[in-house]
mmCIF file of C-alpha atoms in Angstrom:
data_model
loop_
_atom_site.group_PDB
_atom_site.id
_atom_site.type_symbol
_atom_site.label_atom_id
_atom_site.label_comp_id
_atom_site.label_asym_id
_atom_site.label_seq_id
_atom_site.Cartn_x
_atom_site.Cartn_y
_atom_site.Cartn_z
ATOM 1 C CA UNK I 24 -66.281 86.413 -80.652
ATOM 2 C CA UNK I 25 -69.309 88.702 -79.984
ATOM 3 C CA UNK I 26 -66.923 91.607 -79.275
ATOM 4 C CA UNK I 27 -65.093 91.079 -82.569
ATOM 5 C CA UNK I 28 -68.346 90.664 -84.475
ATOM 6 C CA UNK I 29 -69.649 93.913 -82.965
ATOM 7 C CA UNK I 30 -66.453 95.661 -84.011
ATOM 8 C CA UNK I 31 -66.913 94.301 -87.532
ATOM 9 C CA UNK I 32 -70.530 95.467 -87.567
ATOM 10 C CA UNK I 33 -69.637 98.998 -86.517
ATOM 11 C CA UNK I 34 -66.783 99.149 -89.020
ATOM 12 C CA UNK I 35 -69.183 98.079 -91.764
ATOM 13 C CA UNK I 36 -71.548 100.875 -90.751
ATOM 14 C CA UNK I 37 -68.669 103.364 -90.830
ATOM 15 C CA UNK I 38 -67.884 102.322 -94.403
ATOM 16 C CA UNK I 39 -71.589 102.596 -95.258
ATOM 17 C CA UNK I 40 -71.789 106.152 -93.912
ATOM 18 C CA UNK I 41 -68.586 107.183 -95.680
ATOM 19 C CA UNK I 42 -69.908 105.861 -98.988
ATOM 20 C CA UNK I 43 -73.092 107.957 -98.947
ATOM 21 C CA UNK I 44 -73.320 111.290 -100.751
ATOM 22 C CA UNK I 45 -74.500 114.196 -98.601
ATOM 23 C CA UNK I 46 -77.966 114.245 -100.204
ATOM 24 C CA UNK I 47 -78.500 110.456 -100.142
ATOM 25 C CA UNK I 48 -81.733 110.623 -98.096
ATOM 26 C CA UNK I 49 -82.904 114.038 -99.283
ATOM 27 C CA UNK I 50 -85.845 112.816 -101.382
ATOM 28 C CA UNK I 51 -87.142 110.254 -98.884
ATOM 29 C CA UNK I 52 -86.600 111.770 -95.448
ATOM 30 C CA UNK I 53 -90.187 112.976 -95.112
ATOM 31 C CA UNK I 54 -92.050 110.228 -96.977
ATOM 32 C CA UNK I 55 -91.631 107.091 -99.021
ATOM 33 C CA UNK I 56 -93.272 105.845 -102.210
ATOM 34 C CA UNK I 57 -91.419 102.641 -103.126
ATOM 35 C CA UNK I 58 -91.906 101.287 -106.627
ATOM 36 C CA UNK I 59 -91.922 97.679 -105.426
ATOM 37 C CA UNK I 60 -92.726 95.753 -102.274
ATOM 38 C CA UNK I 61 -90.725 92.537 -102.318
ATOM 39 C CA UNK I 62 -91.679 89.824 -99.828
ATOM 40 C CA UNK I 63 -88.700 87.504 -99.563
ATOM 41 C CA UNK I 64 -87.771 84.499 -97.482
ATOM 42 C CA UNK I 65 -85.630 85.566 -94.528
ATOM 43 C CA UNK I 66 -82.171 84.077 -95.162
ATOM 44 C CA UNK I 67 -78.629 85.386 -94.696
ATOM 45 C CA UNK I 68 -77.713 84.286 -98.224
ATOM 46 C CA UNK I 69 -80.502 86.233 -99.880
ATOM 47 C CA UNK I 70 -80.104 90.007 -100.115
ATOM 48 C CA UNK I 71 -83.146 91.743 -101.549
ATOM 49 C CA UNK I 72 -81.301 94.933 -102.411
ATOM 50 C CA UNK I 73 -78.485 92.826 -103.816
ATOM 51 C CA UNK I 74 -80.591 90.612 -106.073
ATOM 52 C CA UNK I 75 -82.385 93.604 -107.569
ATOM 53 C CA UNK I 76 -79.260 95.812 -107.666
ATOM 54 C CA UNK I 77 -80.920 98.519 -105.570
ATOM 55 C CA UNK I 78 -78.578 101.206 -104.252
ATOM 56 C CA UNK I 79 -80.930 104.123 -103.621
ATOM 57 C CA UNK I 80 -83.214 104.465 -100.571
ATOM 58 C CA UNK I 81 -86.969 104.445 -101.036
ATOM 59 C CA UNK I 82 -87.136 102.336 -104.196
ATOM 60 C CA UNK I 83 -87.749 98.902 -102.629
ATOM 61 C CA UNK I 84 -89.838 97.978 -99.580
ATOM 62 C CA UNK I 85 -88.408 94.765 -98.136
ATOM 63 C CA UNK I 86 -90.443 92.675 -95.666
ATOM 64 C CA UNK I 87 -89.136 89.161 -95.055
ATOM 65 C CA UNK I 88 -90.178 86.062 -93.144
ATOM 66 C CA UNK I 89 -89.153 82.420 -93.221
ATOM 67 C CA UNK I 90 -90.960 80.761 -96.101
ATOM 68 C CA UNK I 91 -92.032 84.079 -97.735
ATOM 69 C CA UNK I 92 -95.524 83.652 -96.326
ATOM 70 C CA UNK I 93 -97.907 86.241 -97.765
ATOM 71 C CA UNK I 94 -100.766 85.642 -95.373
ATOM 72 C CA UNK I 95 -100.730 86.156 -91.637
ATOM 73 C CA UNK I 96 -99.260 83.050 -90.057
ATOM 74 C CA UNK I 97 -102.297 82.664 -87.790
ATOM 75 C CA UNK I 98 -104.985 83.578 -90.329
ATOM 76 C CA UNK I 99 -104.898 82.408 -93.948
ATOM 77 C CA UNK I 100 -107.552 84.987 -94.904
ATOM 78 C CA UNK I 101 -105.474 88.018 -93.873
ATOM 79 C CA UNK I 102 -102.614 89.517 -95.885
ATOM 80 C CA UNK I 103 -99.436 89.822 -93.820
ATOM 81 C CA UNK I 104 -99.284 93.375 -92.474
ATOM 82 C CA UNK I 105 -95.611 93.864 -93.325
ATOM 83 C CA UNK I 106 -96.495 93.301 -96.967
ATOM 84 C CA UNK I 107 -99.821 95.121 -96.901
ATOM 85 C CA UNK I 108 -98.476 98.326 -95.344
ATOM 86 C CA UNK I 109 -96.790 99.742 -98.483
ATOM 87 C CA UNK I 110 -99.700 98.623 -100.649
ATOM 88 C CA UNK I 111 -102.155 100.552 -98.490
ATOM 89 C CA UNK I 112 -100.055 103.474 -97.261
ATOM 90 C CA UNK I 113 -97.334 104.273 -99.802
ATOM 91 C CA UNK I 114 -99.278 103.627 -103.027
ATOM 92 C CA UNK I 115 -97.031 100.755 -104.070
ATOM 93 C CA UNK I 116 -98.679 98.801 -106.858
ATOM 94 C CA UNK I 117 -96.031 96.246 -107.808
ATOM 95 C CA UNK I 118 -95.816 93.275 -105.455
ATOM 96 C CA UNK I 119 -93.108 90.634 -105.652
ATOM 97 C CA UNK I 120 -92.899 87.330 -103.767
ATOM 98 C CA UNK I 121 -89.446 85.745 -103.744
ATOM 99 C CA UNK I 122 -88.562 82.226 -102.650
ATOM 100 C CA UNK I 123 -85.122 80.694 -102.953
ATOM 101 C CA UNK I 124 -83.617 77.301 -103.614
ATOM 102 C CA UNK I 125 -82.519 75.330 -100.581
ATOM 103 C CA UNK I 126 -85.131 77.040 -98.393
ATOM 104 C CA UNK I 127 -84.946 75.837 -94.787
ATOM 105 C CA UNK I 128 -88.572 76.691 -94.035
ATOM 106 C CA UNK I 129 -89.876 74.707 -97.007
ATOM 107 C CA UNK I 130 -87.529 71.862 -96.073
ATOM 108 C CA UNK I 131 -88.935 71.860 -92.533
ATOM 109 C CA UNK I 132 -92.492 71.870 -93.895
ATOM 110 C CA UNK I 133 -91.582 69.003 -96.228
ATOM 111 C CA UNK I 134 -90.228 67.001 -93.286
ATOM 112 C CA UNK I 135 -93.366 67.738 -91.280
ATOM 113 C CA UNK I 136 -95.604 66.681 -94.168
ATOM 114 C CA UNK I 137 -93.732 63.446 -94.834
ATOM 115 C CA UNK I 138 -92.576 62.377 -91.352
ATOM 116 C CA UNK I 139 -94.769 64.305 -88.929
ATOM 117 C CA UNK I 140 -91.702 65.896 -87.338
ATOM 118 C CA UNK I 141 -91.927 69.632 -86.655
ATOM 119 C CA UNK I 142 -89.286 72.076 -85.390
ATOM 120 C CA UNK I 143 -89.044 71.994 -81.596
ATOM 121 C CA UNK I 144 -88.910 75.757 -81.006
ATOM 122 C CA UNK I 145 -92.540 77.003 -80.705
ATOM 123 C CA UNK I 146 -91.902 80.247 -82.567
ATOM 124 C CA UNK I 147 -90.315 78.452 -85.518
ATOM 125 C CA UNK I 148 -92.990 75.757 -85.552
ATOM 126 C CA UNK I 149 -95.656 78.481 -85.691
ATOM 127 C CA UNK I 150 -94.037 79.813 -88.860
ATOM 128 C CA UNK I 151 -93.590 76.401 -90.470
ATOM 129 C CA UNK I 152 -97.084 75.052 -89.786
ATOM 130 C CA UNK I 153 -98.867 77.266 -92.360
ATOM 131 C CA UNK I 154 -96.486 75.985 -95.035
ATOM 132 C CA UNK I 155 -97.302 72.318 -94.447
ATOM 133 C CA UNK I 156 -100.666 72.348 -96.316
ATOM 134 C CA UNK I 157 -98.946 74.184 -99.188
ATOM 135 C CA UNK I 158 -96.281 71.484 -99.350
ATOM 136 C CA UNK I 159 -98.883 68.729 -99.131
ATOM 137 C CA UNK I 160 -100.771 70.197 -102.082
ATOM 138 C CA UNK I 161 -97.544 70.382 -104.043
ATOM 139 C CA UNK I 162 -96.677 66.778 -103.270
ATOM 140 C CA UNK I 163 -100.149 65.647 -104.278
ATOM 141 C CA UNK I 164 -99.849 66.912 -107.833
ATOM 142 C CA UNK I 165 -97.508 69.653 -108.971
ATOM 143 C CA UNK I 166 -94.208 68.225 -107.725
ATOM 144 C CA UNK I 167 -92.484 65.019 -108.809
ATOM 145 C CA UNK I 168 -91.726 63.161 -105.577
ATOM 146 C CA UNK I 169 -89.401 60.677 -107.302
ATOM 147 C CA UNK I 170 -86.440 63.084 -107.405
ATOM 148 C CA UNK I 171 -83.515 63.655 -105.081
ATOM 149 C CA UNK I 172 -84.637 65.365 -101.880
ATOM 150 C CA UNK I 173 -82.989 68.682 -102.800
ATOM 151 C CA UNK I 174 -84.800 68.807 -106.143
ATOM 152 C CA UNK I 175 -88.140 68.034 -104.484
ATOM 153 C CA UNK I 176 -87.588 70.861 -102.000
ATOM 154 C CA UNK I 177 -86.641 73.309 -104.752
ATOM 155 C CA UNK I 178 -89.732 72.404 -106.762
ATOM 156 C CA UNK I 179 -91.797 72.903 -103.598
ATOM 157 C CA UNK I 180 -90.196 76.332 -103.197
ATOM 158 C CA UNK I 181 -91.542 77.255 -106.629
ATOM 159 C CA UNK I 182 -94.934 75.772 -105.804
ATOM 160 C CA UNK I 183 -95.057 77.774 -102.575
ATOM 161 C CA UNK I 184 -94.236 81.029 -104.377
ATOM 162 C CA UNK I 185 -97.014 80.370 -106.875
ATOM 163 C CA UNK I 186 -99.524 79.728 -104.077
ATOM 164 C CA UNK I 187 -98.546 82.931 -102.267
ATOM 165 C CA UNK I 188 -98.903 84.948 -105.493
ATOM 166 C CA UNK I 189 -102.310 83.419 -106.220
ATOM 167 C CA UNK I 190 -103.457 84.231 -102.688
ATOM 168 C CA UNK I 191 -102.447 87.882 -103.055
ATOM 169 C CA UNK I 192 -103.948 88.180 -106.531
ATOM 170 C CA UNK I 193 -107.275 86.907 -105.205
ATOM 171 C CA UNK I 194 -107.272 88.834 -101.920
ATOM 172 C CA UNK I 195 -109.794 91.648 -101.533
ATOM 173 C CA UNK I 196 -107.200 93.507 -99.448
ATOM 174 C CA UNK I 197 -104.925 93.960 -102.460
ATOM 175 C CA UNK I 198 -106.200 96.579 -104.967
ATOM 176 C CA UNK I 199 -107.126 95.258 -108.390
ATOM 177 C CA UNK I 200 -104.669 97.662 -110.042
ATOM 178 C CA UNK I 201 -101.744 96.019 -108.244
ATOM 179 C CA UNK I 202 -99.747 93.373 -110.108
ATOM 180 C CA UNK I 203 -98.231 90.449 -108.225
ATOM 181 C CA UNK I 204 -95.148 88.632 -109.492
ATOM 182 C CA UNK I 205 -93.533 85.467 -108.182
ATOM 183 C CA UNK I 206 -89.817 84.670 -108.444
ATOM 184 C CA UNK I 207 -87.448 81.937 -107.337
ATOM 185 C CA UNK I 208 -83.932 83.132 -106.521
ATOM 186 C CA UNK I 209 -81.595 80.338 -107.566
ATOM 187 C CA UNK I 210 -78.552 79.840 -105.322
ATOM 188 C CA UNK I 211 -77.753 76.350 -106.551
ATOM 189 C CA UNK I 212 -78.176 76.309 -110.341
ATOM 190 C CA UNK I 213 -81.394 74.315 -109.963
ATOM 191 C CA UNK I 214 -82.797 75.815 -113.149
ATOM 192 C CA UNK I 215 -79.608 75.474 -115.148
ATOM 193 C CA UNK I 216 -78.541 79.116 -115.137
ATOM 194 C CA UNK I 217 -75.972 81.054 -113.092
ATOM 195 C CA UNK I 218 -76.255 81.316 -109.328
ATOM 196 C CA UNK I 219 -78.067 84.485 -108.288
ATOM 197 C CA UNK I 220 -80.564 84.608 -111.139
ATOM 198 C CA UNK I 221 -84.207 85.310 -110.264
ATOM 199 C CA UNK I 222 -86.677 83.252 -112.300
ATOM 200 C CA UNK I 223 -90.176 84.555 -113.001
ATOM 201 C CA UNK I 224 -92.654 81.770 -112.167
ATOM 202 C CA UNK I 225 -96.021 83.508 -111.753
ATOM 203 C CA UNK I 226 -97.893 86.693 -112.649
ATOM 204 C CA UNK I 227 -101.112 87.345 -110.740
ATOM 205 C CA UNK I 228 -101.430 83.608 -110.159
ATOM 206 C CA UNK I 229 -100.896 82.721 -113.824
ATOM 207 C CA UNK I 230 -98.024 80.376 -114.642
ATOM 208 C CA UNK I 231 -98.600 79.590 -118.319
ATOM 209 C CA UNK I 232 -95.762 80.213 -120.739
ATOM 210 C CA UNK I 233 -97.486 82.910 -122.815
ATOM 211 C CA UNK I 234 -98.181 85.115 -119.784
ATOM 212 C CA UNK I 235 -94.654 84.799 -118.412
ATOM 213 C CA UNK I 236 -93.071 85.481 -121.807
ATOM 214 C CA UNK I 237 -95.279 88.505 -122.358
ATOM 215 C CA UNK I 238 -94.284 90.081 -119.046
ATOM 216 C CA UNK I 239 -90.607 89.127 -119.309
ATOM 217 C CA UNK I 240 -90.507 90.650 -122.803
ATOM 218 C CA UNK I 241 -87.050 89.833 -124.178
ATOM 219 C CA UNK I 242 -85.541 88.779 -120.849
ATOM 220 C CA UNK I 243 -86.177 85.094 -121.481
ATOM 221 C CA UNK I 244 -83.075 84.142 -119.496
ATOM 222 C CA UNK I 245 -85.215 84.837 -116.418
ATOM 223 C CA UNK I 246 -87.847 82.280 -117.471
ATOM 224 C CA UNK I 247 -87.747 78.605 -116.682
ATOM 225 C CA UNK I 248 -86.816 76.407 -119.635
ATOM 226 C CA UNK I 249 -89.784 74.151 -118.932
ATOM 227 C CA UNK I 250 -92.279 76.940 -118.144
#
């Protein structure tokens, strides 16, 4: 199986190379100035370039980690370096945090918060632990606990995105001229729309309807019905 998977991987790269025009990297070979840095949850079902329909190099900077954690996993006062790098060094001033429905990291944090059971692998536990207080705050007020488990987790995903956005908006490490947006990528139709739609849930830590509508302009299909 590994041999066949490697063959598939190399064949996919061959097709990638064959699809590129000769000047594909010409404008970004020496430097990069991406328009957006998008911090997304690491998940095989969630393609950052795919969800934003990005086909050109240099437009989108794409750090990922499980749970889309915006602060360093060992220090809640420090912005994650993978996210901070383009803000500080490539003049990127639009920041996006993307969670997704059915998130395994949020599910693990929910289990830890409600049962005390953490993932056994130390490296995974280290990533889940910072999410547990976020989940606990969500369960204490913002999220209706009397729903099916999957709906609770998906609401906690949204709550987590909003907390990460608020953290970045308030951080002294992020320039005041930067704007931070929070989205939930819906794989399961949780919000009633088609699978694959990204829903705007926060702007610079603000979640009120007027702010979201103002930024979304006429694209109200990307707003939550209950926002």
